[in-house]
Short mmCIF file of C-alpha atoms in Angstrom, two decimals:
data_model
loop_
_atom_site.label_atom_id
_atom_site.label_comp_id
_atom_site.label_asym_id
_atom_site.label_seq_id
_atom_site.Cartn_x
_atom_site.Cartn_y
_atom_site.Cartn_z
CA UNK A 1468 -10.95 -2.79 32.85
CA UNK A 1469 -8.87 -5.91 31.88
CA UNK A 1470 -9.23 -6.63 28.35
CA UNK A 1471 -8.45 -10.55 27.56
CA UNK A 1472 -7.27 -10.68 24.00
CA UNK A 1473 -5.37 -13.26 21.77
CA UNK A 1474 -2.23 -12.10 20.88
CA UNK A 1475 0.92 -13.86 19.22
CA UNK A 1476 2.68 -12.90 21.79
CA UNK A 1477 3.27 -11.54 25.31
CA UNK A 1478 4.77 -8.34 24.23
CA UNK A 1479 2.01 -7.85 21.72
CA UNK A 1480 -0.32 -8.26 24.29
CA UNK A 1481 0.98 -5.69 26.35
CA UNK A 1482 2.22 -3.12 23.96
CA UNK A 1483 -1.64 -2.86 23.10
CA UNK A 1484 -2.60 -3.07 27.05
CA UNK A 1485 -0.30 -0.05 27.40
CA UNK A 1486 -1.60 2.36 24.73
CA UNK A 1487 -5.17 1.48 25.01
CA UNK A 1488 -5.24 2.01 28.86
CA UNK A 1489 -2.78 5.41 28.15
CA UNK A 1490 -4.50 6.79 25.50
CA UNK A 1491 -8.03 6.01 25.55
CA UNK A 1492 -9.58 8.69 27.83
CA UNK A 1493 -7.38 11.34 25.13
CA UNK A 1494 -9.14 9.49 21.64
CA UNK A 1495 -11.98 9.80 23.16
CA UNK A 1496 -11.96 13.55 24.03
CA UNK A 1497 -10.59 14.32 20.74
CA UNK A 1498 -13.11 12.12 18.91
CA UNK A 1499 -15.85 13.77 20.84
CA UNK A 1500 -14.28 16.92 19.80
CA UNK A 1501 -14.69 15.61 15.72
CA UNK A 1502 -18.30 13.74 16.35
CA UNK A 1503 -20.10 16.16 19.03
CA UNK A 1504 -21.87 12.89 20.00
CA UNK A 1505 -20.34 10.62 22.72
CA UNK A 1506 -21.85 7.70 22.14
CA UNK A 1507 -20.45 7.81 18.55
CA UNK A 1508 -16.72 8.59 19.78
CA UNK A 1509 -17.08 5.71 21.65
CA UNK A 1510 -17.85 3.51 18.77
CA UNK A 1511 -15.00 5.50 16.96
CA UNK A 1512 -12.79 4.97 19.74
CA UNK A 1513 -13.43 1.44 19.96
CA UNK A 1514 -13.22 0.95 16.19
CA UNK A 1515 -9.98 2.46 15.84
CA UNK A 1516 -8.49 0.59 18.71
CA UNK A 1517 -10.09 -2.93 17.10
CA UNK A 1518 -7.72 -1.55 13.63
CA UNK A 1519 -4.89 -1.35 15.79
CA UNK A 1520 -5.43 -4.31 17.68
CA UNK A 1521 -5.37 -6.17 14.55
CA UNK A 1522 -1.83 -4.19 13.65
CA UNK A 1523 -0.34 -4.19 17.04
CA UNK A 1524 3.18 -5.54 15.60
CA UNK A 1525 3.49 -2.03 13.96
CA UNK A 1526 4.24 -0.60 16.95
CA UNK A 1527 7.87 -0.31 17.75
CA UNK A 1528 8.21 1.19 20.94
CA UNK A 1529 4.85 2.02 22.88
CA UNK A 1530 5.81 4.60 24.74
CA UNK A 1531 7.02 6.91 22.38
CA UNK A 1532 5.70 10.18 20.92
CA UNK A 1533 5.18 8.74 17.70
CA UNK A 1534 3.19 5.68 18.56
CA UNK A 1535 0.46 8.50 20.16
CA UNK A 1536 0.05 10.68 17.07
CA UNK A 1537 0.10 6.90 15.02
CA UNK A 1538 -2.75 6.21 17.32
CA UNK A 1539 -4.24 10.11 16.74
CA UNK A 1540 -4.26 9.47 12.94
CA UNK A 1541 -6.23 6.67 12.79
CA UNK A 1542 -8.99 7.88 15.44
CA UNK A 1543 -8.91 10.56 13.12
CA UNK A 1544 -9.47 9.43 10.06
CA UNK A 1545 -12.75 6.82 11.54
CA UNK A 1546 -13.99 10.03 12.87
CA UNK A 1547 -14.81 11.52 9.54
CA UNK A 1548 -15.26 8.52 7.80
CA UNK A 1549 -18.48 8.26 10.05
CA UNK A 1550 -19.03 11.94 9.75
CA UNK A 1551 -19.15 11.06 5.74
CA UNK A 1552 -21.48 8.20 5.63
CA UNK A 1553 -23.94 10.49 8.17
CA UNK A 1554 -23.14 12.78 5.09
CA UNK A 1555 -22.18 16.08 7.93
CA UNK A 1556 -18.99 16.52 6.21
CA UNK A 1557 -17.98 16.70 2.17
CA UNK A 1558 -15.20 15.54 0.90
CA UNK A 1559 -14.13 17.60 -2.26
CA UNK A 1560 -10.32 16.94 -2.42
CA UNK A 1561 -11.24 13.44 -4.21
CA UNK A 1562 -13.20 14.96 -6.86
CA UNK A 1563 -10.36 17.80 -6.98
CA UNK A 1564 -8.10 16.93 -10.20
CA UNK A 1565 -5.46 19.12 -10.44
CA UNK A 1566 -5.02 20.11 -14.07
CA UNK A 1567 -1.14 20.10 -13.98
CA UNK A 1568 1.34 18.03 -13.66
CA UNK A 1569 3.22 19.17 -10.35
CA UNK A 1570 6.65 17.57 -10.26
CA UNK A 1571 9.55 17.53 -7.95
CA UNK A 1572 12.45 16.95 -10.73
CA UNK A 1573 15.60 19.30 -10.95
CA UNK A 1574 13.64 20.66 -7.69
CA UNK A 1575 14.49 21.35 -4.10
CA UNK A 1576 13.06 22.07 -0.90
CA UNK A 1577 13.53 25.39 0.76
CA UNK A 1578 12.90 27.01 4.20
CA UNK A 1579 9.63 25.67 5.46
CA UNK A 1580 8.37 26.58 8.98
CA UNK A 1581 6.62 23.73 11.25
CA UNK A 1582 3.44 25.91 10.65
CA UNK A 1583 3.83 26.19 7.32
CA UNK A 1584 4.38 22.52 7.21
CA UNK A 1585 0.97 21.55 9.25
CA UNK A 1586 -0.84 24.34 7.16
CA UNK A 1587 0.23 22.33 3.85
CA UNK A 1588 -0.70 18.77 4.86
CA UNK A 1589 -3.85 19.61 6.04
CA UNK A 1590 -5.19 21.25 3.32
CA UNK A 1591 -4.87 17.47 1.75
CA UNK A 1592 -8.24 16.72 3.65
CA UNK A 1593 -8.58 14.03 6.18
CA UNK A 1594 -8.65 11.21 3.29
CA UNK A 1595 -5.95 12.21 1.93
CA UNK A 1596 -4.04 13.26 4.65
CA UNK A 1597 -4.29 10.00 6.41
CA UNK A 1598 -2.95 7.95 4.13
CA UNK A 1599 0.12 10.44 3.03
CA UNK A 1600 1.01 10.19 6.52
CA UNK A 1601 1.00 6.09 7.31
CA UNK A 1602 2.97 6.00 4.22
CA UNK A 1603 5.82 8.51 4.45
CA UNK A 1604 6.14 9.19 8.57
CA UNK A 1605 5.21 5.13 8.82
CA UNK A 1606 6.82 3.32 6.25
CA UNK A 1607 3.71 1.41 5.90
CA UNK A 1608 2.90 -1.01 2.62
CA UNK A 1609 -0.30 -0.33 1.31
CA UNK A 1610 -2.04 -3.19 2.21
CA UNK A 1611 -0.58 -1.78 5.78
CA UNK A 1612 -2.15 0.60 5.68
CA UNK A 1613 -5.45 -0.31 3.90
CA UNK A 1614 -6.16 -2.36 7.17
CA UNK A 1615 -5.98 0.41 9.35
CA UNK A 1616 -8.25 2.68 7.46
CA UNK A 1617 -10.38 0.11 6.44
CA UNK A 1618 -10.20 0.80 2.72
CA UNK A 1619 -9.06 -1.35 -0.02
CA UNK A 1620 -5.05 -1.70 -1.70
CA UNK A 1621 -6.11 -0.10 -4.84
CA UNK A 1622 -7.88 2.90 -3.04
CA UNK A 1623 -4.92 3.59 -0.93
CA UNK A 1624 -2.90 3.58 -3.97
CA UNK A 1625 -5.18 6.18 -5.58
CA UNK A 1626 -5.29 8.31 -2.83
CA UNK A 1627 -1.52 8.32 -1.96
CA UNK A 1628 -0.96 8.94 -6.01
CA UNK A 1629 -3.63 12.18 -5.80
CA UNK A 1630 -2.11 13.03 -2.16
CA UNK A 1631 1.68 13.32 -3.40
CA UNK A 1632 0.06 15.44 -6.51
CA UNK A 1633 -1.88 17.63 -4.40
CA UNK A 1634 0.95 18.24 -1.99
CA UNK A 1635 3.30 18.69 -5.11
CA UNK A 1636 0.84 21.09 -6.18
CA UNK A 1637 0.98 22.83 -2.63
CA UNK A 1638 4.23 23.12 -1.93
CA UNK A 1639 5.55 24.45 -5.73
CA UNK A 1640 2.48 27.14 -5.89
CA UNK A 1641 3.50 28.63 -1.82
CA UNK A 1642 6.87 28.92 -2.85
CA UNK A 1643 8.31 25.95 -0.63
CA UNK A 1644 9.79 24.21 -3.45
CA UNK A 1645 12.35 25.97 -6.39
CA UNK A 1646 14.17 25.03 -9.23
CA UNK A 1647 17.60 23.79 -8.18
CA UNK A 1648 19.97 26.18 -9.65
CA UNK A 1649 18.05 29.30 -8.88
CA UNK B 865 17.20 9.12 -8.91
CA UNK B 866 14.10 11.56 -9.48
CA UNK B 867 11.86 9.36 -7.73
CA UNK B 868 14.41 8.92 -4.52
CA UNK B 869 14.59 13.02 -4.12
CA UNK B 870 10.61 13.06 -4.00
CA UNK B 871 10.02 10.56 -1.54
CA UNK B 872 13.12 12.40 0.15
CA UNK B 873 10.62 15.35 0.60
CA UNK B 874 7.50 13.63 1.38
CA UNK B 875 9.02 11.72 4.26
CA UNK B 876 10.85 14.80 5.69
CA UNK B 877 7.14 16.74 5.41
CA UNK B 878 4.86 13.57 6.76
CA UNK B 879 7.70 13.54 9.90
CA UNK B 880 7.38 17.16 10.86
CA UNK B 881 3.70 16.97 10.37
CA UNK B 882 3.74 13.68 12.63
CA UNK B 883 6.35 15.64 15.26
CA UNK B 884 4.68 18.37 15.46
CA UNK B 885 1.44 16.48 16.23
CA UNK B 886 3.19 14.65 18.42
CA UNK B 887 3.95 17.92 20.50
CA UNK B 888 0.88 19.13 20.18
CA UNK B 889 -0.79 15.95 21.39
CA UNK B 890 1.83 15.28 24.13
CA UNK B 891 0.54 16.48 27.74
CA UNK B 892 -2.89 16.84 26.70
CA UNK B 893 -5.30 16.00 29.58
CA UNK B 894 -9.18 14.21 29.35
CA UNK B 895 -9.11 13.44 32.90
CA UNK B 896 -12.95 14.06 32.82
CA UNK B 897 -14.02 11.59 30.22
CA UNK B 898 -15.38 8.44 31.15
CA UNK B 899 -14.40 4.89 29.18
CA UNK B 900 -16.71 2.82 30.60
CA UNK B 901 -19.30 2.44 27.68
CA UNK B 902 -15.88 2.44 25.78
CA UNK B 903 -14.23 -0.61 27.38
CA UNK B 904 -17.67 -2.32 26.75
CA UNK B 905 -17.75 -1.69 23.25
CA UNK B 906 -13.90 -2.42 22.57
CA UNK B 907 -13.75 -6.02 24.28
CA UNK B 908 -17.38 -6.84 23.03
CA UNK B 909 -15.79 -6.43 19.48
CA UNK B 910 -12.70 -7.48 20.03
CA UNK B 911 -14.14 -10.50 21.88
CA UNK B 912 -15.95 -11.21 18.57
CA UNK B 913 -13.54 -10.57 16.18
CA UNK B 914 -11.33 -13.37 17.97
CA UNK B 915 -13.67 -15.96 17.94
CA UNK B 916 -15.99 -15.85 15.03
CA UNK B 917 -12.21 -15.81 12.29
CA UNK B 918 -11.04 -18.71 14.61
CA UNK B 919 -14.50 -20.45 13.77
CA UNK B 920 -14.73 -19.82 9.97
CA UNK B 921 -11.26 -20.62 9.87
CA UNK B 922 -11.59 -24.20 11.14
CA UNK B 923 -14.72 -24.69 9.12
CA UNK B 924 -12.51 -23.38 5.90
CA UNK B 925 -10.15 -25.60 6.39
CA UNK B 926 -12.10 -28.74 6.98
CA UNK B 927 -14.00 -27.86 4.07
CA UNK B 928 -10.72 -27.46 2.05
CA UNK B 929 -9.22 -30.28 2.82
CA UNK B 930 -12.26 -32.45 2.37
CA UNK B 931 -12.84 -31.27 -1.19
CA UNK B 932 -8.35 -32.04 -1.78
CA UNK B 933 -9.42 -35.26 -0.63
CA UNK B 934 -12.50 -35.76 -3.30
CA UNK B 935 -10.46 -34.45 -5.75
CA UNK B 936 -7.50 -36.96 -5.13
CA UNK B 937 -9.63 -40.32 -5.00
CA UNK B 938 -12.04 -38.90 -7.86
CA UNK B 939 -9.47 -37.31 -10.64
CA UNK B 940 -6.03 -39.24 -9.86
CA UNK B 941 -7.42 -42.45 -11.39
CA UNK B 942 -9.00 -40.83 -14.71
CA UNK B 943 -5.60 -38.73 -14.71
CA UNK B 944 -3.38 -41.90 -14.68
CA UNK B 945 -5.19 -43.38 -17.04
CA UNK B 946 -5.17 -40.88 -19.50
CA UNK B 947 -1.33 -40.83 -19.21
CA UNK B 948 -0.47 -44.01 -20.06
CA UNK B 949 -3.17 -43.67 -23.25
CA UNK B 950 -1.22 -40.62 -24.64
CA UNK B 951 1.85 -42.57 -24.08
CA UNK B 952 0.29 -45.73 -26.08
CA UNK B 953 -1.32 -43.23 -29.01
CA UNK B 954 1.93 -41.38 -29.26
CA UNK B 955 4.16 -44.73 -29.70
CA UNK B 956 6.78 -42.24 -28.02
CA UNK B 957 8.75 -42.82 -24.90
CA UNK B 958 9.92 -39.64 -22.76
CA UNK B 959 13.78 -40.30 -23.46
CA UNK B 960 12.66 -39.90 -27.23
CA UNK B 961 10.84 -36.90 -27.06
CA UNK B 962 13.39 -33.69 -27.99
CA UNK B 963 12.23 -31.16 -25.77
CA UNK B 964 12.78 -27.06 -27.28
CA UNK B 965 15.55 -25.87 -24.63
CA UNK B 966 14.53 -22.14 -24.35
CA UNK B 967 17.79 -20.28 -22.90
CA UNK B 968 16.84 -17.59 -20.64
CA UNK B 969 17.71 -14.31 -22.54
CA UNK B 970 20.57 -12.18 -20.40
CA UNK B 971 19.68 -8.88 -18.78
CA UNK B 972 22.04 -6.12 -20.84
CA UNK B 973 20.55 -3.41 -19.33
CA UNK B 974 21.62 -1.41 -15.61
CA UNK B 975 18.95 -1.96 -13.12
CA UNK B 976 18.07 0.93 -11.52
CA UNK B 977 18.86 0.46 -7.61
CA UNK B 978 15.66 0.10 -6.44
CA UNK B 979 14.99 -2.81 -7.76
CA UNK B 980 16.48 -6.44 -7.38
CA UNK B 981 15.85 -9.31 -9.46
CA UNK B 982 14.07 -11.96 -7.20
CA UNK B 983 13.32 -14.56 -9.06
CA UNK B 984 13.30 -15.57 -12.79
CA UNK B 985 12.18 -18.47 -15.57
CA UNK B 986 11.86 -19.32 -18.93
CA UNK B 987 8.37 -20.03 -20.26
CA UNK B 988 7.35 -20.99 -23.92
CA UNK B 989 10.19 -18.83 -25.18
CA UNK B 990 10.10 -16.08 -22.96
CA UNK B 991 12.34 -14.80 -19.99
CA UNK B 992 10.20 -13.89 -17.18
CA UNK B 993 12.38 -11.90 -14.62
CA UNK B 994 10.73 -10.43 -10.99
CA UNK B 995 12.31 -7.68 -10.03
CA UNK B 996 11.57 -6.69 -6.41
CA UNK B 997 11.00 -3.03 -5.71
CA UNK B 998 12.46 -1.05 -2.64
CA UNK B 999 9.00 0.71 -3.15
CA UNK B 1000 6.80 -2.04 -3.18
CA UNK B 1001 6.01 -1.53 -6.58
CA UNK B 1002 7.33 -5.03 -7.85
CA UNK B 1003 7.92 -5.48 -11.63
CA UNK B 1004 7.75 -8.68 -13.72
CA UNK B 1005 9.73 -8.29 -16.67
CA UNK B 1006 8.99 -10.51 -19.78
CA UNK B 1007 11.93 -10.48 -22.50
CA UNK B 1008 11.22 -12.76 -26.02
CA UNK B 1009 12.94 -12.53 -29.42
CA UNK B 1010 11.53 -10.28 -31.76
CA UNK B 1011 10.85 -12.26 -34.86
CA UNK B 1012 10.10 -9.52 -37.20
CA UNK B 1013 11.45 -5.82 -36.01
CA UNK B 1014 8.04 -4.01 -38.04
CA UNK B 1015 5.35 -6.37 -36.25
CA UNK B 1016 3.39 -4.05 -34.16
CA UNK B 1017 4.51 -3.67 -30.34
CA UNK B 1018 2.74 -7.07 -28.54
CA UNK B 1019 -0.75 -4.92 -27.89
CA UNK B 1020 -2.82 -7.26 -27.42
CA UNK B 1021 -4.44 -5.71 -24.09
CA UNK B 1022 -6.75 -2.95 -25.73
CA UNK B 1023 -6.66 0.51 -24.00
CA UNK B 1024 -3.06 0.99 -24.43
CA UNK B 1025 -1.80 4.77 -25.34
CA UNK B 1026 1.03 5.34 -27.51
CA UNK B 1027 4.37 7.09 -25.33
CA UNK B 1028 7.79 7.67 -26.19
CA UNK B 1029 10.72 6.67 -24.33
CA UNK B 1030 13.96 8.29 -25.29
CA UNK B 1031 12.99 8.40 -28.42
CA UNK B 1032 11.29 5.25 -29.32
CA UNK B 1033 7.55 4.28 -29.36
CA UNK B 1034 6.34 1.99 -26.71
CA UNK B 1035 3.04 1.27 -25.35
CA UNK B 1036 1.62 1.86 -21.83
CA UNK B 1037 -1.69 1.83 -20.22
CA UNK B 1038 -3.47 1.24 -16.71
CA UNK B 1039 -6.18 -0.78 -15.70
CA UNK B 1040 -7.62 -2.69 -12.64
CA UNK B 1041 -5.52 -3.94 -9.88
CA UNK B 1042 -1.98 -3.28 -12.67
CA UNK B 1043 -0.27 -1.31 -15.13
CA UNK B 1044 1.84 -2.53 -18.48
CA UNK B 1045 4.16 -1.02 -20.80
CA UNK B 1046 5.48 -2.90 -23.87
CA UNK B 1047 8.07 -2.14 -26.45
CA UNK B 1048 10.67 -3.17 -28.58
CA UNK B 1049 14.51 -2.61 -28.84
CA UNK B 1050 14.51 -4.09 -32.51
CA UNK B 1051 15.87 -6.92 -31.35
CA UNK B 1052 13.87 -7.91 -28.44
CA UNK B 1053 10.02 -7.29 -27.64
CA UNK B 1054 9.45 -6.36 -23.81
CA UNK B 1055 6.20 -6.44 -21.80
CA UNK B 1056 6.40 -4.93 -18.27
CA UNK B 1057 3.51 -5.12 -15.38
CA UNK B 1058 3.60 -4.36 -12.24
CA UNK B 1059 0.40 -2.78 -9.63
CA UNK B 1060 0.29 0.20 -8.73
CA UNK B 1061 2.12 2.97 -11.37
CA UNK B 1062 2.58 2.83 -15.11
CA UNK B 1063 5.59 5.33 -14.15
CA UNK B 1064 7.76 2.85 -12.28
CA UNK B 1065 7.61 0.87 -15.75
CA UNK B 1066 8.44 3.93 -17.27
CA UNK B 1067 11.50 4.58 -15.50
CA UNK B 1068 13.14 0.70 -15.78
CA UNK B 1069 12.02 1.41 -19.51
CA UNK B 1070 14.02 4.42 -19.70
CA UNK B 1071 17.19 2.53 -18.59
CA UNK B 1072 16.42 -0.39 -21.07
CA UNK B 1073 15.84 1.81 -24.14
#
């Protein structure tokens, strides 16, 4: 189906052409996969593509690898946004306050397998999760990325502050991350 | 820089994550499912989205620029005249009035290299610097001359805590939508805001104290 969109530009116009046309049939399967309810991965789908579409001069190159997990993560993170107002899924990592102070200071990073890597950001949640990654893989600003999730500035800042904390907290207590000199 | 080695790690974990998605994604077949409800549902909203801001948007501005236009024929006149009454009361001219030249105070202190001063002023006394953060976190910096080194710490925004800062008491706190820290050097009294985290004040006050 041909779309007909406004668009600042040409480029734009088809950069968002490409990916929806590439990628749809995949968001869809994989937001079926989240929802269990087609009809709601379609609105998912559709909602996630309307964020984009309003963020289209994000993407750099539309062909790349990258631009299709950038695509992934936002799917993802409408999917259980709906899933939490139809109250099917809990969020608890919000309400989770770690009790220390996890810092990265006169620390470094050690061996860390891709595994190990995947295992540790996703036990951030999806909230949490989704905005770590627009940030730090993205470069995004927070009002960047507020758009695309559909949340506020000051909530992204709050959940990047309790993601970086939580993934602190993660990566010290595995083991990942050691004092400097030792 | 502390803050530089953390993002350091958090970029190098959110790019594996993302690569490794990436791979995992890349290849993957739905040849089964069908878009057509999909492609309804996406132009139908996109289709909406672009018209209905395009609307508001001329009604907004109409409606702006018809109230600038009140404004101007309404207010100018009273405005004018009250002008040349003050003049008349005062029995002053503007040549004769000396104006208080406020110099704008000097910054002494190394800023860290993150940040970049962007803009600055003097206002009633007070240098007003904005520093521009590499991490979005911008900083305005507001420098005055302490009049009297054992006045309290300019508090006047209730909920602040008491810190320390290499040694010397300052005062920090965060609220809706920003975050301030205030202190004094004994011979200046600063007040720093910026958005998002009290720590980025922290760290520019650690350099200053």
């Amino acid at each position: 189906m041909l779309l007909i969109l406004t668009f600042s530009s040409e480029e734009q116009k088809q950069n968002f052409e490409y990916i929806y046309n590439k990628y749809k049939r995949l968001m869809l399967y994989k937001a079926n996969g989240i929802l269990h309810d087609y009809s709601l991965a379609e609105d998912a789908v559709s909602e996630a593509f309307i964020r984009l579409y309003k963020n289209i001069d994000k993407i750099e190159d539309r062909e790349s690898k990258s631009t299709l997990a950038f695509v992934m993560v936002i799917v993802r993170n409408v999917c259980f946004t709906m899933l939490k107002k139809e109250k099917a899924y809990s969020y608890s990592e919000l309400d989770d306050e770690s009790p220390e102070e996890y810092t990265f200071e006169n620390k470094v990073l050690g061996q860390i397998s891709a595994q190990e890597i995947i295992k540790s950001v996703d036990l951030l949640g999806e909230e949490l999760k989704a905005v770590f990654l627009l940030k730090f893989s993205r470069g995004l600003s927070h009002r960047e990325i507020g758009e695309l999730l559909g949340i506020s500035e000051n909530n992204v800042t709050v959940r990047l502050h309790r993601a970086k904390k939580k993934l602190a907290g993660i990566l010290i207590e595995g083991g990942y991350v050691y004092e400097e000199n030792s | 820089m502390k803050k530089i080695a953390e993002d350091d790690i958090y970029k190098y974990i959110a790019l594996s994550y993302m690569t490794s998605l990436e791979e995992e994604l890349n290849g993957e077949e739905a040849a089964g499912c069908d878009t057509t409800g999909l492609d309804r549902k996406t132009f139908d909203r996109i289709h909406n989205k672009v018209n209905k801001p395009k609307t508001i948007r001329l009604w907004a501005a109409a409606a702006v620029a018809a109230a600038a236009m009140l404004i101007t024929i309404v207010a100018l006149p009273v405005a004018l005249r009250m002008l040349d009454a003050s003049k008349i009361n005062s029995g002053t001219s503007n040549e004769s009035v000396a104006e208080e030249n406020y110099e704008l105070i000097p910054i002494s202190f190394e800023i860290p290299e993150n940040l970049r001063v962007a803009d600055w002023k003097v206002d009633n006394g007070v240098s007003v610097y904005y520093l521009e953060n590499e991490y979005e976190d911008d900083i305005v910096l507001q420098m005055k001359p302490l009049d009297n080194p054992s006045d309290e710490i300019d508090s006047d925004i209730g909920g602040l805590q008491l810190i320390e800062i290499n040694g010397q008491d300052a005062y920090a706190g965060s609220f809706e939508g920003y975050n301030v820290l205030s202190f004094h050097d004994g011979e200046l009294s600063y007040k720093l805001t910026c958005r998002y985290d009290v720590n980025t004040l922290v760290s520019l006050g650690k350099n200053i104290l």
